[in-house]
RNA sequence: GGAGAGAUGGCCGAGCGGUCGAAGGCGCACGCUUGGAAAGCGUGUGUAUCGCAAGGUACCGGGGGUUCGAAUCCCCCUCUCUCCGCCA
């Protein structure tokens, strides 16, 4: 959520930002509701003041007639207050609803564009493999080598689920541990987080847990949901708290399962492990002071690059365009790995994403710190994928395949897997 | 899941329907004292929101209600603790 006063005072900039993101939000309505709300607050507060004064007069002993008069006056005030309070609560509800649709401001350098193809490539790393044979995709490889079973998962759990088997299991655990070691080296506290979170936390992070469009699984009658990422549970960690400013930055890494409904998601790029209802992920999260956020964003991106370049996975980095930023994000970088099995001749597929969400999430979650000037301010919150295991597995399987259908293991990972090649049995 | 107890400021802990934004203590900050420190003494010390300001309003786990007036009474919910049951 943006600061309402900010929206009012910067209406034109806010509207431009909404347009740049190709969203439709009625900014004027937000301001109108905000103004109305403030008028009502003044009225209510004035009446309450009278009510309190009236009640105070009745403290001591007094004539019955006089007391009766005051009681009547109090009753009248009570009714007046109730009337305005009713309008106020309606306005407040609508204001909150409308205001939460307003996206975060975008970084001035974020490329302006509508969809992912407008993202700006800013870097490439590693060499796209040149095979002397027709590259197979991970589905074919995984079936051949008995590593992934989609068909049985479809029977047992539904489409877009999978069983990982044999070496793929070890590979997933190895990658997970590799990423955890890497983020620990960079000062992140490793955590294993709950896979379920309350709706209010989801909303605070900027997810919409309800509705057909929602990518979130809700758990009936509990007010909770399955998390789509540990960003939710890490971000909610300090909800409604004031963090000691000496404790900042707080750097945490969460290992969790991730559940996504992916309603309506289909097409050739959703095949296999690429877009599934459940996967596991190691996520980085930083709470920091505003002035440090840009630097930490670069740091997170650097760690992501370090993880994938050390695994010899070719990738490129894109600066996400305004239309492709999530509503809470001020700026976002994605790492896209080369996936030889994608499309006809291979293609880039997103493997990590890191966002600087400034104070957008902190405002609704109530996460603050006491600044040097003695005032409480919202912290800035950043998140980034250390490793999304299912997609990392795609990248390894497809980039490290050999002509005979085996899969080599990246050198740095061999100490973690205990084997250096996956061969047909 | 069953039975009971509890939830008050950074922490501990009082609190009779009006004098309670809330005693007292600890902690913290500043000052005095000291060669310096400790002790001692004094002063101060929550958050949010509206307002140019003066100031107002709200908040005693959360939500409703009773009342002229609620931290205090009533109802619902959540969480914590103890005991029992079940269980990886």
mmCIF file of C-alpha atoms in Angstrom, chain A residues 13-379:
data_model
loop_
_atom_site.group_PDB
_atom_site.id
_atom_site.type_symbol
_atom_site.label_atom_id
_atom_site.label_comp_id
_atom_site.label_asym_id
_atom_site.label_seq_id
_atom_site.Cartn_x
_atom_site.Cartn_y
_atom_site.Cartn_z
ATOM 1 C CA UNK A 13 2.820 10.987 -10.638
ATOM 2 C CA UNK A 14 0.717 8.202 -9.173
ATOM 3 C CA UNK A 15 -1.584 8.233 -12.182
ATOM 4 C CA UNK A 16 1.337 8.172 -14.578
ATOM 5 C CA UNK A 17 2.777 5.218 -12.721
ATOM 6 C CA UNK A 18 -0.536 3.371 -12.958
ATOM 7 C CA UNK A 19 -0.577 4.065 -16.703
ATOM 8 C CA UNK A 20 3.033 2.954 -17.124
ATOM 9 C CA UNK A 21 2.121 -0.325 -15.521
ATOM 10 C CA UNK A 22 -0.881 -0.749 -17.802
ATOM 11 C CA UNK A 23 -3.198 -1.010 -14.827
ATOM 12 C CA UNK A 24 -6.579 0.570 -14.241
ATOM 13 C CA UNK A 25 -7.009 2.176 -10.843
ATOM 14 C CA UNK A 26 -9.277 5.095 -10.005
ATOM 15 C CA UNK A 27 -6.784 7.349 -8.271
ATOM 16 C CA UNK A 28 -9.206 10.263 -8.082
ATOM 17 C CA UNK A 29 -11.692 8.093 -6.269
ATOM 18 C CA UNK A 30 -9.046 7.182 -3.705
ATOM 19 C CA UNK A 31 -8.330 10.841 -3.064
ATOM 20 C CA UNK A 32 -12.015 11.663 -2.881
ATOM 21 C CA UNK A 33 -12.581 8.908 -0.310
ATOM 22 C CA UNK A 34 -9.529 10.002 1.609
ATOM 23 C CA UNK A 35 -10.788 13.570 1.859
ATOM 24 C CA UNK A 36 -14.244 12.443 2.859
ATOM 25 C CA UNK A 37 -12.806 10.135 5.463
ATOM 26 C CA UNK A 38 -10.816 12.967 7.006
ATOM 27 C CA UNK A 39 -13.833 15.219 7.201
ATOM 28 C CA UNK A 40 -15.771 12.459 8.940
ATOM 29 C CA UNK A 41 -12.919 11.856 11.352
ATOM 30 C CA UNK A 42 -12.953 15.503 12.350
ATOM 31 C CA UNK A 43 -16.691 15.422 12.887
ATOM 32 C CA UNK A 44 -16.576 12.243 14.915
ATOM 33 C CA UNK A 45 -13.679 13.463 17.012
ATOM 34 C CA UNK A 46 -15.495 16.720 17.758
ATOM 35 C CA UNK A 47 -18.600 14.870 18.904
ATOM 36 C CA UNK A 48 -16.585 12.447 20.953
ATOM 37 C CA UNK A 49 -14.885 15.359 22.620
ATOM 38 C CA UNK A 50 -18.305 16.706 23.604
ATOM 39 C CA UNK A 51 -19.372 13.288 24.785
ATOM 40 C CA UNK A 52 -16.288 12.948 26.956
ATOM 41 C CA UNK A 53 -16.791 16.400 28.428
ATOM 42 C CA UNK A 54 -20.400 15.647 29.107
ATOM 43 C CA UNK A 55 -19.535 12.410 30.868
ATOM 44 C CA UNK A 56 -16.899 14.156 32.949
ATOM 45 C CA UNK A 57 -19.435 16.643 34.270
ATOM 46 C CA UNK A 58 -21.383 13.807 35.801
ATOM 47 C CA UNK A 59 -18.608 12.534 38.027
ATOM 48 C CA UNK A 60 -19.585 14.143 41.301
ATOM 49 C CA UNK A 61 -22.860 14.265 43.207
ATOM 50 C CA UNK A 62 -25.475 16.588 41.770
ATOM 51 C CA UNK A 63 -29.142 17.401 41.697
ATOM 52 C CA UNK A 64 -31.296 14.757 40.106
ATOM 53 C CA UNK A 65 -32.804 17.176 37.591
ATOM 54 C CA UNK A 66 -29.412 18.428 36.500
ATOM 55 C CA UNK A 67 -28.096 14.905 36.097
ATOM 56 C CA UNK A 68 -31.097 13.935 34.052
ATOM 57 C CA UNK A 69 -30.426 16.822 31.720
ATOM 58 C CA UNK A 70 -26.858 15.700 31.161
ATOM 59 C CA UNK A 71 -27.972 12.140 30.535
ATOM 60 C CA UNK A 72 -30.350 13.340 27.852
ATOM 61 C CA UNK A 73 -27.604 15.323 26.253
ATOM 62 C CA UNK A 74 -25.332 12.285 26.328
ATOM 63 C CA UNK A 75 -27.960 10.148 24.665
ATOM 64 C CA UNK A 76 -28.325 12.653 21.893
ATOM 65 C CA UNK A 77 -24.579 12.753 21.333
ATOM 66 C CA UNK A 78 -24.477 9.001 21.259
ATOM 67 C CA UNK A 79 -26.988 8.884 18.459
ATOM 68 C CA UNK A 80 -25.210 11.560 16.446
ATOM 69 C CA UNK A 81 -21.924 9.748 16.760
ATOM 70 C CA UNK A 82 -23.437 6.437 15.704
ATOM 71 C CA UNK A 83 -24.869 8.021 12.588
ATOM 72 C CA UNK A 84 -21.576 9.452 11.395
ATOM 73 C CA UNK A 85 -19.645 6.357 12.414
ATOM 74 C CA UNK A 86 -21.794 4.319 10.111
ATOM 75 C CA UNK A 87 -20.962 6.465 7.118
ATOM 76 C CA UNK A 88 -17.341 6.525 8.185
ATOM 77 C CA UNK A 89 -16.984 2.769 8.281
ATOM 78 C CA UNK A 90 -18.431 2.488 4.791
ATOM 79 C CA UNK A 91 -16.050 5.109 3.456
ATOM 80 C CA UNK A 92 -13.123 3.544 5.283
ATOM 81 C CA UNK A 93 -13.834 0.099 3.839
ATOM 82 C CA UNK A 94 -14.086 1.390 0.295
ATOM 83 C CA UNK A 95 -11.019 3.545 0.744
ATOM 84 C CA UNK A 96 -8.953 0.598 1.891
ATOM 85 C CA UNK A 97 -10.181 -1.493 -0.989
ATOM 86 C CA UNK A 98 -9.471 1.135 -3.630
ATOM 87 C CA UNK A 99 -6.178 2.253 -2.124
ATOM 88 C CA UNK A 100 -4.837 -1.291 -2.019
ATOM 89 C CA UNK A 101 -5.211 -1.427 -5.807
ATOM 90 C CA UNK A 102 -2.738 1.395 -6.269
ATOM 91 C CA UNK A 103 0.634 -0.165 -7.158
ATOM 92 C CA UNK A 104 3.978 0.866 -5.758
ATOM 93 C CA UNK A 105 5.811 3.611 -7.590
ATOM 94 C CA UNK A 106 8.316 2.239 -10.102
ATOM 95 C CA UNK A 107 12.032 3.001 -10.089
ATOM 96 C CA UNK A 108 12.739 5.876 -12.472
ATOM 97 C CA UNK A 109 15.173 3.659 -14.399
ATOM 98 C CA UNK A 110 12.806 0.706 -14.734
ATOM 99 C CA UNK A 111 12.070 0.240 -18.436
ATOM 100 C CA UNK A 112 8.585 1.263 -19.418
ATOM 101 C CA UNK A 113 6.736 -1.443 -21.250
ATOM 102 C CA UNK A 114 3.720 -3.663 -21.223
ATOM 103 C CA UNK A 115 4.821 -7.270 -20.977
ATOM 104 C CA UNK A 116 7.787 -9.534 -20.466
ATOM 105 C CA UNK A 117 9.152 -9.099 -23.964
ATOM 106 C CA UNK A 118 9.664 -5.419 -23.119
ATOM 107 C CA UNK A 119 12.046 -6.340 -20.330
ATOM 108 C CA UNK A 120 15.523 -4.971 -20.801
ATOM 109 C CA UNK A 121 18.359 -7.469 -21.034
ATOM 110 C CA UNK A 122 21.268 -6.047 -19.078
ATOM 111 C CA UNK A 123 23.696 -8.916 -18.872
ATOM 112 C CA UNK A 124 24.604 -12.398 -20.095
ATOM 113 C CA UNK A 125 26.659 -14.993 -18.306
ATOM 114 C CA UNK A 126 28.029 -18.355 -19.410
ATOM 115 C CA UNK A 127 27.931 -19.994 -22.786
ATOM 116 C CA UNK A 128 24.821 -21.375 -24.386
ATOM 117 C CA UNK A 129 25.734 -25.012 -25.125
ATOM 118 C CA UNK A 130 26.167 -25.979 -28.771
ATOM 119 C CA UNK A 131 25.113 -29.590 -29.041
ATOM 120 C CA UNK A 132 26.103 -31.734 -31.991
ATOM 121 C CA UNK A 133 22.726 -33.423 -31.687
ATOM 122 C CA UNK A 134 19.099 -32.515 -31.254
ATOM 123 C CA UNK A 135 18.632 -31.375 -27.696
ATOM 124 C CA UNK A 136 15.935 -33.112 -25.692
ATOM 125 C CA UNK A 137 13.699 -31.368 -23.190
ATOM 126 C CA UNK A 138 13.644 -32.287 -19.508
ATOM 127 C CA UNK A 139 10.390 -34.173 -19.886
ATOM 128 C CA UNK A 140 11.884 -36.592 -22.380
ATOM 129 C CA UNK A 141 15.127 -36.860 -20.442
ATOM 130 C CA UNK A 142 13.328 -37.244 -17.136
ATOM 131 C CA UNK A 143 11.109 -40.002 -18.447
ATOM 132 C CA UNK A 144 13.990 -41.844 -20.129
ATOM 133 C CA UNK A 145 16.127 -41.748 -17.007
ATOM 134 C CA UNK A 146 13.220 -42.460 -14.655
ATOM 135 C CA UNK A 147 13.676 -39.160 -12.841
ATOM 136 C CA UNK A 148 10.267 -37.528 -13.172
ATOM 137 C CA UNK A 149 6.815 -39.084 -13.383
ATOM 138 C CA UNK A 150 4.067 -36.730 -14.482
ATOM 139 C CA UNK A 151 1.520 -39.347 -15.433
ATOM 140 C CA UNK A 152 1.178 -40.965 -12.054
ATOM 141 C CA UNK A 153 1.060 -37.549 -10.399
ATOM 142 C CA UNK A 154 -1.768 -36.577 -12.723
ATOM 143 C CA UNK A 155 -3.666 -39.653 -11.604
ATOM 144 C CA UNK A 156 -3.021 -39.138 -7.906
ATOM 145 C CA UNK A 157 -2.975 -35.353 -7.569
ATOM 146 C CA UNK A 158 -3.978 -33.830 -10.890
ATOM 147 C CA UNK A 159 -2.331 -32.026 -13.754
ATOM 148 C CA UNK A 160 0.826 -30.009 -13.098
ATOM 149 C CA UNK A 161 2.027 -32.235 -10.294
ATOM 150 C CA UNK A 162 4.990 -34.578 -10.490
ATOM 151 C CA UNK A 163 6.884 -37.260 -8.684
ATOM 152 C CA UNK A 164 10.620 -36.743 -8.551
ATOM 153 C CA UNK A 165 12.497 -40.044 -8.449
ATOM 154 C CA UNK A 166 15.929 -41.540 -8.044
ATOM 155 C CA UNK A 167 18.852 -39.183 -8.774
ATOM 156 C CA UNK A 168 16.467 -36.273 -9.291
ATOM 157 C CA UNK A 169 15.640 -36.460 -5.594
ATOM 158 C CA UNK A 170 19.287 -36.258 -4.645
ATOM 159 C CA UNK A 171 19.786 -33.498 -7.171
ATOM 160 C CA UNK A 172 16.982 -31.445 -5.645
ATOM 161 C CA UNK A 173 18.343 -31.916 -2.127
ATOM 162 C CA UNK A 174 21.852 -31.101 -3.299
ATOM 163 C CA UNK A 175 20.747 -27.901 -5.007
ATOM 164 C CA UNK A 176 18.786 -26.900 -1.966
ATOM 165 C CA UNK A 177 21.763 -27.405 0.313
ATOM 166 C CA UNK A 178 24.087 -25.722 -2.140
ATOM 167 C CA UNK A 179 21.882 -22.623 -2.182
ATOM 168 C CA UNK A 180 21.544 -22.588 1.590
ATOM 169 C CA UNK A 181 25.317 -22.724 1.990
ATOM 170 C CA UNK A 182 25.643 -19.901 -0.470
ATOM 171 C CA UNK A 183 23.166 -17.575 1.237
ATOM 172 C CA UNK A 184 24.607 -18.380 4.668
ATOM 173 C CA UNK A 185 27.986 -17.349 3.347
ATOM 174 C CA UNK A 186 26.404 -14.000 2.542
ATOM 175 C CA UNK A 187 25.021 -13.535 6.035
ATOM 176 C CA UNK A 188 21.456 -14.770 5.656
ATOM 177 C CA UNK A 189 19.919 -16.659 8.562
ATOM 178 C CA UNK A 190 18.548 -19.942 7.236
ATOM 179 C CA UNK A 191 14.994 -20.798 8.231
ATOM 180 C CA UNK A 192 12.427 -23.418 7.383
ATOM 181 C CA UNK A 193 9.140 -21.581 7.238
ATOM 182 C CA UNK A 194 5.497 -22.583 7.596
ATOM 183 C CA UNK A 195 3.809 -23.500 4.327
ATOM 184 C CA UNK A 196 0.562 -21.959 5.512
ATOM 185 C CA UNK A 197 -0.075 -18.304 6.322
ATOM 186 C CA UNK A 198 -2.996 -16.093 7.300
ATOM 187 C CA UNK A 199 -4.857 -14.114 4.667
ATOM 188 C CA UNK A 200 -3.965 -10.798 6.280
ATOM 189 C CA UNK A 201 -0.282 -11.593 5.846
ATOM 190 C CA UNK A 202 -0.801 -12.560 2.206
ATOM 191 C CA UNK A 203 -2.628 -9.287 1.636
ATOM 192 C CA UNK A 204 0.093 -7.346 3.385
ATOM 193 C CA UNK A 205 2.692 -8.814 1.060
ATOM 194 C CA UNK A 206 0.490 -7.882 -1.853
ATOM 195 C CA UNK A 207 -1.160 -11.174 -2.770
ATOM 196 C CA UNK A 208 -4.842 -11.499 -3.309
ATOM 197 C CA UNK A 209 -5.942 -14.739 -1.650
ATOM 198 C CA UNK A 210 -9.487 -14.672 -3.021
ATOM 199 C CA UNK A 211 -11.206 -14.782 -6.344
ATOM 200 C CA UNK A 212 -10.960 -16.746 -9.543
ATOM 201 C CA UNK A 213 -7.872 -14.844 -10.646
ATOM 202 C CA UNK A 214 -6.009 -15.698 -7.491
ATOM 203 C CA UNK A 215 -2.948 -17.851 -7.759
ATOM 204 C CA UNK A 216 -3.351 -18.835 -4.110
ATOM 205 C CA UNK A 217 -4.909 -21.946 -2.623
ATOM 206 C CA UNK A 218 -7.149 -21.015 0.298
ATOM 207 C CA UNK A 219 -7.893 -23.481 3.030
ATOM 208 C CA UNK A 220 -11.606 -23.537 3.589
ATOM 209 C CA UNK A 221 -12.992 -22.037 6.803
ATOM 210 C CA UNK A 222 -9.614 -21.299 8.327
ATOM 211 C CA UNK A 223 -8.695 -17.826 7.087
ATOM 212 C CA UNK A 224 -5.396 -19.282 5.933
ATOM 213 C CA UNK A 225 -3.771 -20.192 2.647
ATOM 214 C CA UNK A 226 -1.008 -22.344 1.251
ATOM 215 C CA UNK A 227 1.952 -20.079 0.598
ATOM 216 C CA UNK A 228 3.081 -19.452 -2.941
ATOM 217 C CA UNK A 229 6.536 -18.526 -1.704
ATOM 218 C CA UNK A 230 8.432 -18.097 1.556
ATOM 219 C CA UNK A 231 8.406 -14.376 0.747
ATOM 220 C CA UNK A 232 5.044 -14.402 2.499
ATOM 221 C CA UNK A 233 6.146 -16.003 5.731
ATOM 222 C CA UNK A 234 9.483 -14.184 5.818
ATOM 223 C CA UNK A 235 7.851 -10.853 5.072
ATOM 224 C CA UNK A 236 5.271 -11.430 7.774
ATOM 225 C CA UNK A 237 7.912 -12.293 10.344
ATOM 226 C CA UNK A 238 7.971 -8.807 11.868
ATOM 227 C CA UNK A 239 4.346 -7.855 11.208
ATOM 228 C CA UNK A 240 3.176 -5.098 13.546
ATOM 229 C CA UNK A 241 6.565 -4.745 15.126
ATOM 230 C CA UNK A 242 9.106 -2.006 15.478
ATOM 231 C CA UNK A 243 12.529 -3.440 14.716
ATOM 232 C CA UNK A 244 15.461 -2.066 16.680
ATOM 233 C CA UNK A 245 17.369 0.013 14.196
ATOM 234 C CA UNK A 246 20.665 -1.567 15.333
ATOM 235 C CA UNK A 247 19.276 -4.920 14.206
ATOM 236 C CA UNK A 248 18.925 -3.717 10.628
ATOM 237 C CA UNK A 249 19.515 -5.049 8.119
ATOM 238 C CA UNK A 250 17.801 -8.339 8.885
ATOM 239 C CA UNK A 251 18.753 -10.942 6.302
ATOM 240 C CA UNK A 252 16.823 -14.184 6.277
ATOM 241 C CA UNK A 253 16.569 -17.094 3.910
ATOM 242 C CA UNK A 254 13.550 -19.378 3.930
ATOM 243 C CA UNK A 255 13.149 -22.878 2.619
ATOM 244 C CA UNK A 256 9.557 -23.702 1.819
ATOM 245 C CA UNK A 257 7.202 -25.500 -0.437
ATOM 246 C CA UNK A 258 5.403 -23.214 -2.863
ATOM 247 C CA UNK A 259 1.854 -23.820 -3.994
ATOM 248 C CA UNK A 260 0.284 -22.097 -6.959
ATOM 249 C CA UNK A 261 -3.090 -22.587 -8.565
ATOM 250 C CA UNK A 262 -1.908 -21.400 -11.972
ATOM 251 C CA UNK A 263 -5.501 -21.144 -13.052
ATOM 252 C CA UNK A 264 -5.612 -20.659 -16.795
ATOM 253 C CA UNK A 265 -1.865 -20.910 -17.230
ATOM 254 C CA UNK A 266 -1.082 -23.054 -20.221
ATOM 255 C CA UNK A 267 0.831 -23.098 -23.475
ATOM 256 C CA UNK A 268 4.080 -24.570 -24.586
ATOM 257 C CA UNK A 269 6.164 -22.760 -21.973
ATOM 258 C CA UNK A 270 4.132 -24.266 -19.159
ATOM 259 C CA UNK A 271 5.168 -27.795 -19.976
ATOM 260 C CA UNK A 272 6.734 -30.203 -17.561
ATOM 261 C CA UNK A 273 8.350 -28.819 -14.457
ATOM 262 C CA UNK A 274 8.295 -25.224 -15.647
ATOM 263 C CA UNK A 275 4.896 -24.283 -14.272
ATOM 264 C CA UNK A 276 3.607 -26.609 -11.586
ATOM 265 C CA UNK A 277 1.253 -26.467 -8.634
ATOM 266 C CA UNK A 278 3.912 -27.372 -6.107
ATOM 267 C CA UNK A 279 7.638 -26.864 -5.941
ATOM 268 C CA UNK A 280 10.277 -25.983 -3.400
ATOM 269 C CA UNK A 281 12.354 -22.899 -3.154
ATOM 270 C CA UNK A 282 15.040 -21.167 -1.128
ATOM 271 C CA UNK A 283 14.140 -17.511 -0.820
ATOM 272 C CA UNK A 284 16.206 -14.556 0.399
ATOM 273 C CA UNK A 285 14.637 -11.683 2.256
ATOM 274 C CA UNK A 286 16.029 -8.412 3.591
ATOM 275 C CA UNK A 287 14.533 -5.801 5.896
ATOM 276 C CA UNK A 288 16.601 -2.625 5.783
ATOM 277 C CA UNK A 289 16.681 1.130 6.097
ATOM 278 C CA UNK A 290 15.460 3.011 3.027
ATOM 279 C CA UNK A 291 18.849 4.403 2.078
ATOM 280 C CA UNK A 292 20.392 0.926 1.866
ATOM 281 C CA UNK A 293 17.720 -0.746 -0.232
ATOM 282 C CA UNK A 294 19.155 -0.143 -3.698
ATOM 283 C CA UNK A 295 22.527 -1.558 -2.629
ATOM 284 C CA UNK A 296 20.945 -4.630 -1.070
ATOM 285 C CA UNK A 297 18.921 -5.181 -4.208
ATOM 286 C CA UNK A 298 22.161 -5.314 -6.174
ATOM 287 C CA UNK A 299 23.616 -7.643 -3.540
ATOM 288 C CA UNK A 300 20.741 -10.095 -3.861
ATOM 289 C CA UNK A 301 21.028 -10.032 -7.623
ATOM 290 C CA UNK A 302 24.761 -10.653 -7.259
ATOM 291 C CA UNK A 303 24.138 -13.714 -5.082
ATOM 292 C CA UNK A 304 21.659 -15.096 -7.597
ATOM 293 C CA UNK A 305 24.218 -14.615 -10.340
ATOM 294 C CA UNK A 306 26.891 -16.241 -8.206
ATOM 295 C CA UNK A 307 24.737 -19.304 -7.600
ATOM 296 C CA UNK A 308 23.964 -19.881 -11.255
ATOM 297 C CA UNK A 309 27.317 -18.952 -12.708
ATOM 298 C CA UNK A 310 29.082 -21.247 -10.216
ATOM 299 C CA UNK A 311 26.798 -24.019 -11.423
ATOM 300 C CA UNK A 312 27.839 -23.245 -15.022
ATOM 301 C CA UNK A 313 24.285 -22.555 -16.036
ATOM 302 C CA UNK A 314 24.077 -19.967 -18.817
ATOM 303 C CA UNK A 315 21.730 -17.129 -18.019
ATOM 304 C CA UNK A 316 20.854 -13.551 -18.769
ATOM 305 C CA UNK A 317 19.629 -10.810 -16.454
ATOM 306 C CA UNK A 318 16.658 -8.628 -17.315
ATOM 307 C CA UNK A 319 15.495 -5.391 -15.780
ATOM 308 C CA UNK A 320 11.751 -5.931 -15.579
ATOM 309 C CA UNK A 321 9.550 -3.419 -17.346
ATOM 310 C CA UNK A 322 6.811 -1.492 -15.573
ATOM 311 C CA UNK A 323 3.989 -3.601 -16.966
ATOM 312 C CA UNK A 324 5.607 -6.822 -15.773
ATOM 313 C CA UNK A 325 6.466 -5.638 -12.261
ATOM 314 C CA UNK A 326 4.285 -6.992 -9.487
ATOM 315 C CA UNK A 327 2.198 -4.306 -7.792
ATOM 316 C CA UNK A 328 4.418 -4.189 -4.675
ATOM 317 C CA UNK A 329 7.684 -3.992 -6.622
ATOM 318 C CA UNK A 330 9.604 -0.780 -7.160
ATOM 319 C CA UNK A 331 12.174 -2.560 -9.232
ATOM 320 C CA UNK A 332 12.679 -6.171 -10.230
ATOM 321 C CA UNK A 333 15.449 -8.152 -11.856
ATOM 322 C CA UNK A 334 14.905 -11.623 -13.240
ATOM 323 C CA UNK A 335 17.543 -14.197 -14.060
ATOM 324 C CA UNK A 336 16.563 -16.260 -17.059
ATOM 325 C CA UNK A 337 18.424 -19.484 -17.629
ATOM 326 C CA UNK A 338 19.026 -20.959 -21.024
ATOM 327 C CA UNK A 339 16.753 -23.925 -21.450
ATOM 328 C CA UNK A 340 17.708 -25.929 -24.550
ATOM 329 C CA UNK A 341 14.456 -27.890 -24.505
ATOM 330 C CA UNK A 342 12.321 -24.788 -24.625
ATOM 331 C CA UNK A 343 10.579 -24.179 -27.937
ATOM 332 C CA UNK A 344 12.192 -25.437 -31.111
ATOM 333 C CA UNK A 345 15.758 -24.324 -30.507
ATOM 334 C CA UNK A 346 15.907 -23.496 -26.831
ATOM 335 C CA UNK A 347 14.979 -20.308 -25.054
ATOM 336 C CA UNK A 348 15.338 -18.268 -21.920
ATOM 337 C CA UNK A 349 13.226 -19.231 -18.922
ATOM 338 C CA UNK A 350 12.880 -17.356 -15.657
ATOM 339 C CA UNK A 351 14.728 -19.013 -12.803
ATOM 340 C CA UNK A 352 14.985 -16.260 -10.201
ATOM 341 C CA UNK A 353 13.427 -12.942 -9.478
ATOM 342 C CA UNK A 354 14.401 -10.247 -7.033
ATOM 343 C CA UNK A 355 12.247 -7.293 -6.078
ATOM 344 C CA UNK A 356 12.809 -4.148 -4.112
ATOM 345 C CA UNK A 357 9.387 -3.468 -2.643
ATOM 346 C CA UNK A 358 10.455 -0.342 -0.727
ATOM 347 C CA UNK A 359 7.958 0.339 2.077
ATOM 348 C CA UNK A 360 4.921 -0.847 0.113
ATOM 349 C CA UNK A 361 4.584 -4.123 2.017
ATOM 350 C CA UNK A 362 5.853 -2.747 5.319
ATOM 351 C CA UNK A 363 3.142 -0.103 5.427
ATOM 352 C CA UNK A 364 0.299 -2.571 5.432
ATOM 353 C CA UNK A 365 2.144 -5.075 7.591
ATOM 354 C CA UNK A 366 3.082 -2.388 10.119
ATOM 355 C CA UNK A 367 6.817 -3.097 10.103
ATOM 356 C CA UNK A 368 8.834 -0.098 11.276
ATOM 357 C CA UNK A 369 12.110 0.970 12.783
ATOM 358 C CA UNK A 370 13.111 3.975 14.850
ATOM 359 C CA UNK A 371 15.185 6.242 12.680
ATOM 360 C CA UNK A 372 18.043 8.434 13.877
ATOM 361 C CA UNK A 373 15.665 11.381 14.136
ATOM 362 C CA UNK A 374 13.638 9.422 16.702
ATOM 363 C CA UNK A 375 10.689 8.877 14.370
ATOM 364 C CA UNK A 376 9.252 5.504 13.460
ATOM 365 C CA UNK A 377 9.487 4.761 9.783
ATOM 366 C CA UNK A 378 8.565 1.815 7.628
ATOM 367 C CA UNK A 379 11.395 -0.514 6.728
#
